[in-house]
Short mmCIF file of C-alpha atoms and ligand atoms in Angstrom, two decimals:
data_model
loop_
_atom_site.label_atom_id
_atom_site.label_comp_id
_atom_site.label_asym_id
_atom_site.label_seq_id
_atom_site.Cartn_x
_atom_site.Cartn_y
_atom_site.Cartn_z
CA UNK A 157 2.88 -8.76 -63.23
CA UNK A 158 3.95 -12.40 -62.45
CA UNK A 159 7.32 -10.42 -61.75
CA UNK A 160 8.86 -12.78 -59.24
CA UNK A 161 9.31 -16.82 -59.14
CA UNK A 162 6.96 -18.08 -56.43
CA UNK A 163 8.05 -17.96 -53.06
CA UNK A 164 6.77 -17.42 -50.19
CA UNK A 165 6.54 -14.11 -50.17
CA UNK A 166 5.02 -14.24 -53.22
CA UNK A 167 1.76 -15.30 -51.22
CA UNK A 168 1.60 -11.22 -50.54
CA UNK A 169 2.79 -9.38 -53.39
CA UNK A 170 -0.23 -10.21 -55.63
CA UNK A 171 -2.37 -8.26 -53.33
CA UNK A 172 0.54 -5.33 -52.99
CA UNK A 173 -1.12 -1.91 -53.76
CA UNK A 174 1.82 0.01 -53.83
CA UNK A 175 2.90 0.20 -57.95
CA UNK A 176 5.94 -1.79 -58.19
CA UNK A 177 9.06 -1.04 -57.12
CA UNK A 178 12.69 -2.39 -57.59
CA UNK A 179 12.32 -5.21 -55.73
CA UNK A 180 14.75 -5.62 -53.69
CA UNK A 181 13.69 -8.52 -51.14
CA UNK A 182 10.27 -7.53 -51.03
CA UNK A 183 9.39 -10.49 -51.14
CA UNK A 184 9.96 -9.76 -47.05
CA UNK A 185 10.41 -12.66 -44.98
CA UNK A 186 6.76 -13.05 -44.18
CA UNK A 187 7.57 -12.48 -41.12
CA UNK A 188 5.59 -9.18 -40.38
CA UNK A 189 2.35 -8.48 -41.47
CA UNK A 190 2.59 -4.86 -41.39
CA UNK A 191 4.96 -5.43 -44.27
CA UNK A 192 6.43 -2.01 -42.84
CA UNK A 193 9.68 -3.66 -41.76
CA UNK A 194 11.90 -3.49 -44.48
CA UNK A 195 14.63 -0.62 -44.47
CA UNK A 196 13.63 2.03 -46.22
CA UNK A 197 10.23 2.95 -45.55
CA UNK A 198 8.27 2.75 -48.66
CA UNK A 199 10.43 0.45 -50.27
CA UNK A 200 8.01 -2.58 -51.56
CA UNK A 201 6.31 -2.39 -48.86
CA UNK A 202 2.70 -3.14 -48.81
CA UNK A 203 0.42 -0.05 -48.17
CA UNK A 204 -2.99 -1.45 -47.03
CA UNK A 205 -5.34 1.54 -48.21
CA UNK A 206 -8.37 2.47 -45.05
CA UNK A 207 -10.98 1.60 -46.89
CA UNK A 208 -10.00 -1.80 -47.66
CA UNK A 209 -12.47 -4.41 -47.08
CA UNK A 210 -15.43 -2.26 -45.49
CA UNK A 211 -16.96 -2.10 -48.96
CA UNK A 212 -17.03 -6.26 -48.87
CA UNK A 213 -18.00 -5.97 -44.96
CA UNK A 214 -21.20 -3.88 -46.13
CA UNK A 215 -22.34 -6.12 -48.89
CA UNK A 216 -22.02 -9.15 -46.64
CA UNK A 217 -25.33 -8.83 -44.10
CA UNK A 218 -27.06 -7.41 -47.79
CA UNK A 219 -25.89 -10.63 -49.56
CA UNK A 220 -27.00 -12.80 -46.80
CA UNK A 221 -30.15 -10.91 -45.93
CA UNK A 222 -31.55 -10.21 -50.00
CA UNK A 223 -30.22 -13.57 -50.63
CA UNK A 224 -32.63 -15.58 -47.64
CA UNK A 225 -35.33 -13.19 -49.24
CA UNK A 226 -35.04 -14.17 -52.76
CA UNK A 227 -34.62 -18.46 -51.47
CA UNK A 228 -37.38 -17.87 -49.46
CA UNK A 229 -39.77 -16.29 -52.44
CA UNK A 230 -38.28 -19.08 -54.97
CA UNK A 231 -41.60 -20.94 -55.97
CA UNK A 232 -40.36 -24.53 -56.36
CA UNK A 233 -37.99 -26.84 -54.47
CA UNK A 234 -35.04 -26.27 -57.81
CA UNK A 235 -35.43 -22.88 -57.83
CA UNK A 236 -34.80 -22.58 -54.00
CA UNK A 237 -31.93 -24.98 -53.95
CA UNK A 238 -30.68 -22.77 -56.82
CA UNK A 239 -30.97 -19.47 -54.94
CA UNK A 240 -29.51 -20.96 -51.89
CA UNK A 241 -26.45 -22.36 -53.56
CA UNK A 242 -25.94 -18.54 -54.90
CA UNK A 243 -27.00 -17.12 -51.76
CA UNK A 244 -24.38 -19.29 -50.00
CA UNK A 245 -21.67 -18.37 -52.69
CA UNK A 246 -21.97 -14.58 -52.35
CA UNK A 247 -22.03 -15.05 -48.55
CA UNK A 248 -18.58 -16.88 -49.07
CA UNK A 249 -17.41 -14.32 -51.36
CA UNK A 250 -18.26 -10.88 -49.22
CA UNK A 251 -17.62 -12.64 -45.66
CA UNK A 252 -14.47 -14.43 -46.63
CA UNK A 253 -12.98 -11.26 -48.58
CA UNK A 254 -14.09 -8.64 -45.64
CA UNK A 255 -12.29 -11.24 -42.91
CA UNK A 256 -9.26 -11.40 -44.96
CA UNK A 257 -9.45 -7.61 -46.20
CA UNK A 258 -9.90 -6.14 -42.65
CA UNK A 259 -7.75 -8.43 -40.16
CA UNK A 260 -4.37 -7.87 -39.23
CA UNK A 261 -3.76 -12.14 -39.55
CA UNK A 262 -0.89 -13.66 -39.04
CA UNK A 263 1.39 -14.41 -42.06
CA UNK A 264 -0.38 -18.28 -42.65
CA UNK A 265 -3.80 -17.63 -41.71
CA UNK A 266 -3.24 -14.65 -43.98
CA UNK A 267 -2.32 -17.19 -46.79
CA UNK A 268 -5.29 -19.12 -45.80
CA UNK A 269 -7.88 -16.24 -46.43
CA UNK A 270 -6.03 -15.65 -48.74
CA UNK A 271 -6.87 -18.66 -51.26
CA UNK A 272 -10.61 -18.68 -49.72
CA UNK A 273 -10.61 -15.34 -51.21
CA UNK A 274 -9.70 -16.30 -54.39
CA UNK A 275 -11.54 -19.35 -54.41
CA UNK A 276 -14.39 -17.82 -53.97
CA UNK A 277 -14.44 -15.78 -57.25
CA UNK A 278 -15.05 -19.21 -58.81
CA UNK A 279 -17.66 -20.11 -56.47
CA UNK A 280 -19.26 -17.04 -56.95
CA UNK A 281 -19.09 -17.41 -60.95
CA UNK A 282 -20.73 -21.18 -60.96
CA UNK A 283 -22.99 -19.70 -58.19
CA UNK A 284 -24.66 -16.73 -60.35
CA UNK A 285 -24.95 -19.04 -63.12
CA UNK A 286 -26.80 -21.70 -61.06
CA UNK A 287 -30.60 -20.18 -60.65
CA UNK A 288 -30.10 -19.02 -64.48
CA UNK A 289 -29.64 -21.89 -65.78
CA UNK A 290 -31.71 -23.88 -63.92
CA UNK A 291 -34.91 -21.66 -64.51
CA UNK A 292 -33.93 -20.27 -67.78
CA UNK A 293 -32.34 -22.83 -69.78
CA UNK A 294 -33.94 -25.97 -71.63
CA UNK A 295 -33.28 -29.31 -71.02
CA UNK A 296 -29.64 -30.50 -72.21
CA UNK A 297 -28.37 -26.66 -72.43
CA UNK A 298 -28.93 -26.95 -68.64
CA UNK A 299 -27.01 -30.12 -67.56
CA UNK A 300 -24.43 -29.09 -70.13
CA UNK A 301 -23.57 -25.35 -68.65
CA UNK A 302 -24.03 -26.16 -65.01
CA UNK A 303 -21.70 -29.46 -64.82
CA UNK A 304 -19.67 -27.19 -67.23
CA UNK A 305 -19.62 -24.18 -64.83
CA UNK A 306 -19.11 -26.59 -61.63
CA UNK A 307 -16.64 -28.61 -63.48
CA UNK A 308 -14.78 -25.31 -63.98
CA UNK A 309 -14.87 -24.08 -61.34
CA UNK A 310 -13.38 -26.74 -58.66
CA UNK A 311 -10.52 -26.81 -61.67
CA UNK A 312 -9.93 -23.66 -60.53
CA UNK A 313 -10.20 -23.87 -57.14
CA UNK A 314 -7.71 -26.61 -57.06
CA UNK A 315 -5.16 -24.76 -59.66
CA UNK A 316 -5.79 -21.44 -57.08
CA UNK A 317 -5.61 -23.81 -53.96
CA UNK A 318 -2.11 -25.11 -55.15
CA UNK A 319 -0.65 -22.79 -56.99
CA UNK A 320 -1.13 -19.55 -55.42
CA UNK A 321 1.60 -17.88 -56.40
CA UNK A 322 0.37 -17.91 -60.13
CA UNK A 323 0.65 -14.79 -61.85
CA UNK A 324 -2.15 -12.74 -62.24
CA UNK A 325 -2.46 -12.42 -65.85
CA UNK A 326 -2.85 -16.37 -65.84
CA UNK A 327 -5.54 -16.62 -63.21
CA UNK A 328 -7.60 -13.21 -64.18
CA UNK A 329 -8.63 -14.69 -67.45
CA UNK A 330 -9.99 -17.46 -66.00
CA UNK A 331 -12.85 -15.70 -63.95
CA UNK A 332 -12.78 -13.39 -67.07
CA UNK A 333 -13.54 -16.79 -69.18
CA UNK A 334 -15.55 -18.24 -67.23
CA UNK A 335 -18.04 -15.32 -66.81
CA UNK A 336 -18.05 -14.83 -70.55
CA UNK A 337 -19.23 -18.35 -71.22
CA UNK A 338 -22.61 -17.09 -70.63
CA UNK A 339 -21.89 -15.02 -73.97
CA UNK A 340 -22.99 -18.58 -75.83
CA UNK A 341 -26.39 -18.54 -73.79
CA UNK A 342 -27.68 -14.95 -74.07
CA UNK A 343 -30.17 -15.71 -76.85
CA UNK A 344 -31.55 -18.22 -74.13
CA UNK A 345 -31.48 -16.24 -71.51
CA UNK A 346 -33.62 -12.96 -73.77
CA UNK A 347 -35.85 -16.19 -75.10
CA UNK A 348 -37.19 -17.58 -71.47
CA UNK A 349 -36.02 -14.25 -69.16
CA UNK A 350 -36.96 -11.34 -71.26
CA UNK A 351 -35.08 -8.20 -72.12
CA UNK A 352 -34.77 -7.14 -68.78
CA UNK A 353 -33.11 -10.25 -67.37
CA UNK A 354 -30.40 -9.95 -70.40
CA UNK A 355 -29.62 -6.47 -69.49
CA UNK A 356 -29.42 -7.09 -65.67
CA UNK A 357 -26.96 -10.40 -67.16
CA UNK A 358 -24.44 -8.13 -69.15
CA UNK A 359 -24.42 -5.38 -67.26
CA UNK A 360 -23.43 -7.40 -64.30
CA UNK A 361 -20.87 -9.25 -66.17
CA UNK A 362 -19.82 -6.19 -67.87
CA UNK A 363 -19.09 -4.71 -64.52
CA UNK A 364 -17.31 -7.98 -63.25
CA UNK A 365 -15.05 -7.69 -66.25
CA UNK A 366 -14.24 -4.31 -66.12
CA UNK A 367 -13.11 -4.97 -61.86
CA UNK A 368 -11.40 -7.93 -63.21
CA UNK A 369 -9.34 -5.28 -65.99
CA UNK A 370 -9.19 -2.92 -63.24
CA UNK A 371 -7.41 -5.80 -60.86
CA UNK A 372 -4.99 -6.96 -63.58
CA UNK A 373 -3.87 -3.61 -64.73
CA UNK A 374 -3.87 -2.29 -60.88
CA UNK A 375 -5.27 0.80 -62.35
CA UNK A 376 -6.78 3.02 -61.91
CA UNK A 377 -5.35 3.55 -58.46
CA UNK A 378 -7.13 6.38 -57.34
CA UNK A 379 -5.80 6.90 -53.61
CA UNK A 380 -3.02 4.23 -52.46
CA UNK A 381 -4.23 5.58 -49.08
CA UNK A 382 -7.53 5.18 -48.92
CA UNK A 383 -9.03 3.87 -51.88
CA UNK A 384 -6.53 2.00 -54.15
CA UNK A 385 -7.05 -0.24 -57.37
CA UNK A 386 -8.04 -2.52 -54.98
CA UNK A 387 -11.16 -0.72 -53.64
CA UNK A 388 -12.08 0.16 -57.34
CA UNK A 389 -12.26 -3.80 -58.08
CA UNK A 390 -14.61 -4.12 -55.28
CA UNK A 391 -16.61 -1.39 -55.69
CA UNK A 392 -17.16 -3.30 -59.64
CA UNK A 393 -17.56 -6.54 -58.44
CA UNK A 394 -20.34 -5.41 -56.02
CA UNK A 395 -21.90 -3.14 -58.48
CA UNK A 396 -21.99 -6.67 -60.57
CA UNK A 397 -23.30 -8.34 -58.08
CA UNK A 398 -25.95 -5.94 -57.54
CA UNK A 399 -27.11 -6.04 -61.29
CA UNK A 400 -26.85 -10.09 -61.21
CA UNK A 401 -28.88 -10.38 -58.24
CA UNK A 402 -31.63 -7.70 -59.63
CA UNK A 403 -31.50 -10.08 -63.09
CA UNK A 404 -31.83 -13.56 -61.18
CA UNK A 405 -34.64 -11.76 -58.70
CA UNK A 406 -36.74 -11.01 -61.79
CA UNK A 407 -36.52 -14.61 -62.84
CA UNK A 408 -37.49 -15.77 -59.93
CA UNK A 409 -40.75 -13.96 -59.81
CA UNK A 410 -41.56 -14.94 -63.14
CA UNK A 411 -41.41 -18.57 -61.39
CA UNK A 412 -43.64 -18.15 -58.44
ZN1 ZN B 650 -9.87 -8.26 -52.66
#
């Protein structure tokens, strides 16, 4: 983790699925996107498992489509603009990380998708939180977590934006932290949403946490083939996203 100073192969290595090895000069001359260059073979060279990015691809149409669905059902004019703002983010989130997880780009459009990607995770974040606050919370708790959860989250997406070499260990916790700030609002959330909303709410974030553990610790990496650490975190994060959107559904028809 965080092995190497930032350079620009560092704008790769984050995302390399093969477990560390000595590095000799991995850090490989962007130059070729295979990443298969190097003498060697093997040698810190990035193995892109099969799978990667169809799971993301999938979830993309059944973001867009489940999300329209749930907008269109929201009963008043906050609730819709809330479910369209987290509509829009998970469409961000799958679309951006399938284009980036599936294409064979080019070494800087590469780095491109590659900070939407990670940009997105804070979108996606202030997005979930956005219809629960706004139909869940009371006044004041509501202004206070979403301008908090906004205000968060385009501090991250600037520190991401410029800094995207930063080690992992620095910028996990963040989406870790910024998840768990809903820890201070579950009492709210059981009060106005019932039990079934809080369960839908920790499970998901449960799941997010445990693909965020999964993407730190790059384990477990079940096939570097097909189905690395990699596919693991996205399996969790959509599996999160799954029980978020179930949890923010039920809200919303308790407010039609
Ligand atoms: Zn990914």
């Amino acid at each position: 983790m965080g092995r190497q100073p930032s350079q620009l192969g560092s704008l790769d290595q984050l995302d390399r699925e093969v477990p560390p090895e000595p590095a000799t000069q991995e850090s490989g001359q962007s130059g070729q996107s295979g990443q298969s260059g190097l003498p060697g073979g093997l040698t810190g060279a990035a193995i892109k498992p099969r799978l990667r990015g169809w799971l993301h691809a999938g979830m993309f149409p059944a973001a867009l489509v489940s999300g329209v669905l749930l907008t269109a059902l929201a009963g008043t004019l906050a609730s819709r603009l809330a479910c369209a703002v987290y509509t829009l983010s998970a469409c961000l989130l799958f679309g951006i990380s399938a284009l980036y997880h599936r294409g064979d780009w080019s070494p800087p459009v590469r780095a491109i998708l590659r900070r939407l990607d990670h940009a997105n995770i804070f979108l996606i974040i202030a997005g979930t939180y956005t219809p629960l606050t706004i139909l869940l919370l009371p006044d004041g708790s509501r202004e206070l977590l979403l301008w908090g959860i906004w205000l968060a989250a385009l501090v991250g997406i600037a520190f991401r934006t410029l800094w995207v070499g930063a080690p992992r260990w620095l910028y996990t916790p963040c989406y870790v932290g910024m998840g768990w700030a809903a820890v201070f609002y579950l009492p709210e959330f059981l009060h106005a949403g019932g039990v079934a909303v809080l369960v839908c709410v920790i499970v998901g974030g449960l799941l997010y946490s445990l693909g965020g553990l999964v993407y730190g610790i790059k384990r477990p990496n079940p096939s570097p083939r097909w189905f690395g650490f990699h596919e693991v975190f996205h399996s969790l994060t959509l599996a999160g996203f799954v029980a978020h959107y179930v949890g923010i559904a039920l809200v919303v028809s308790q407010h039609t």
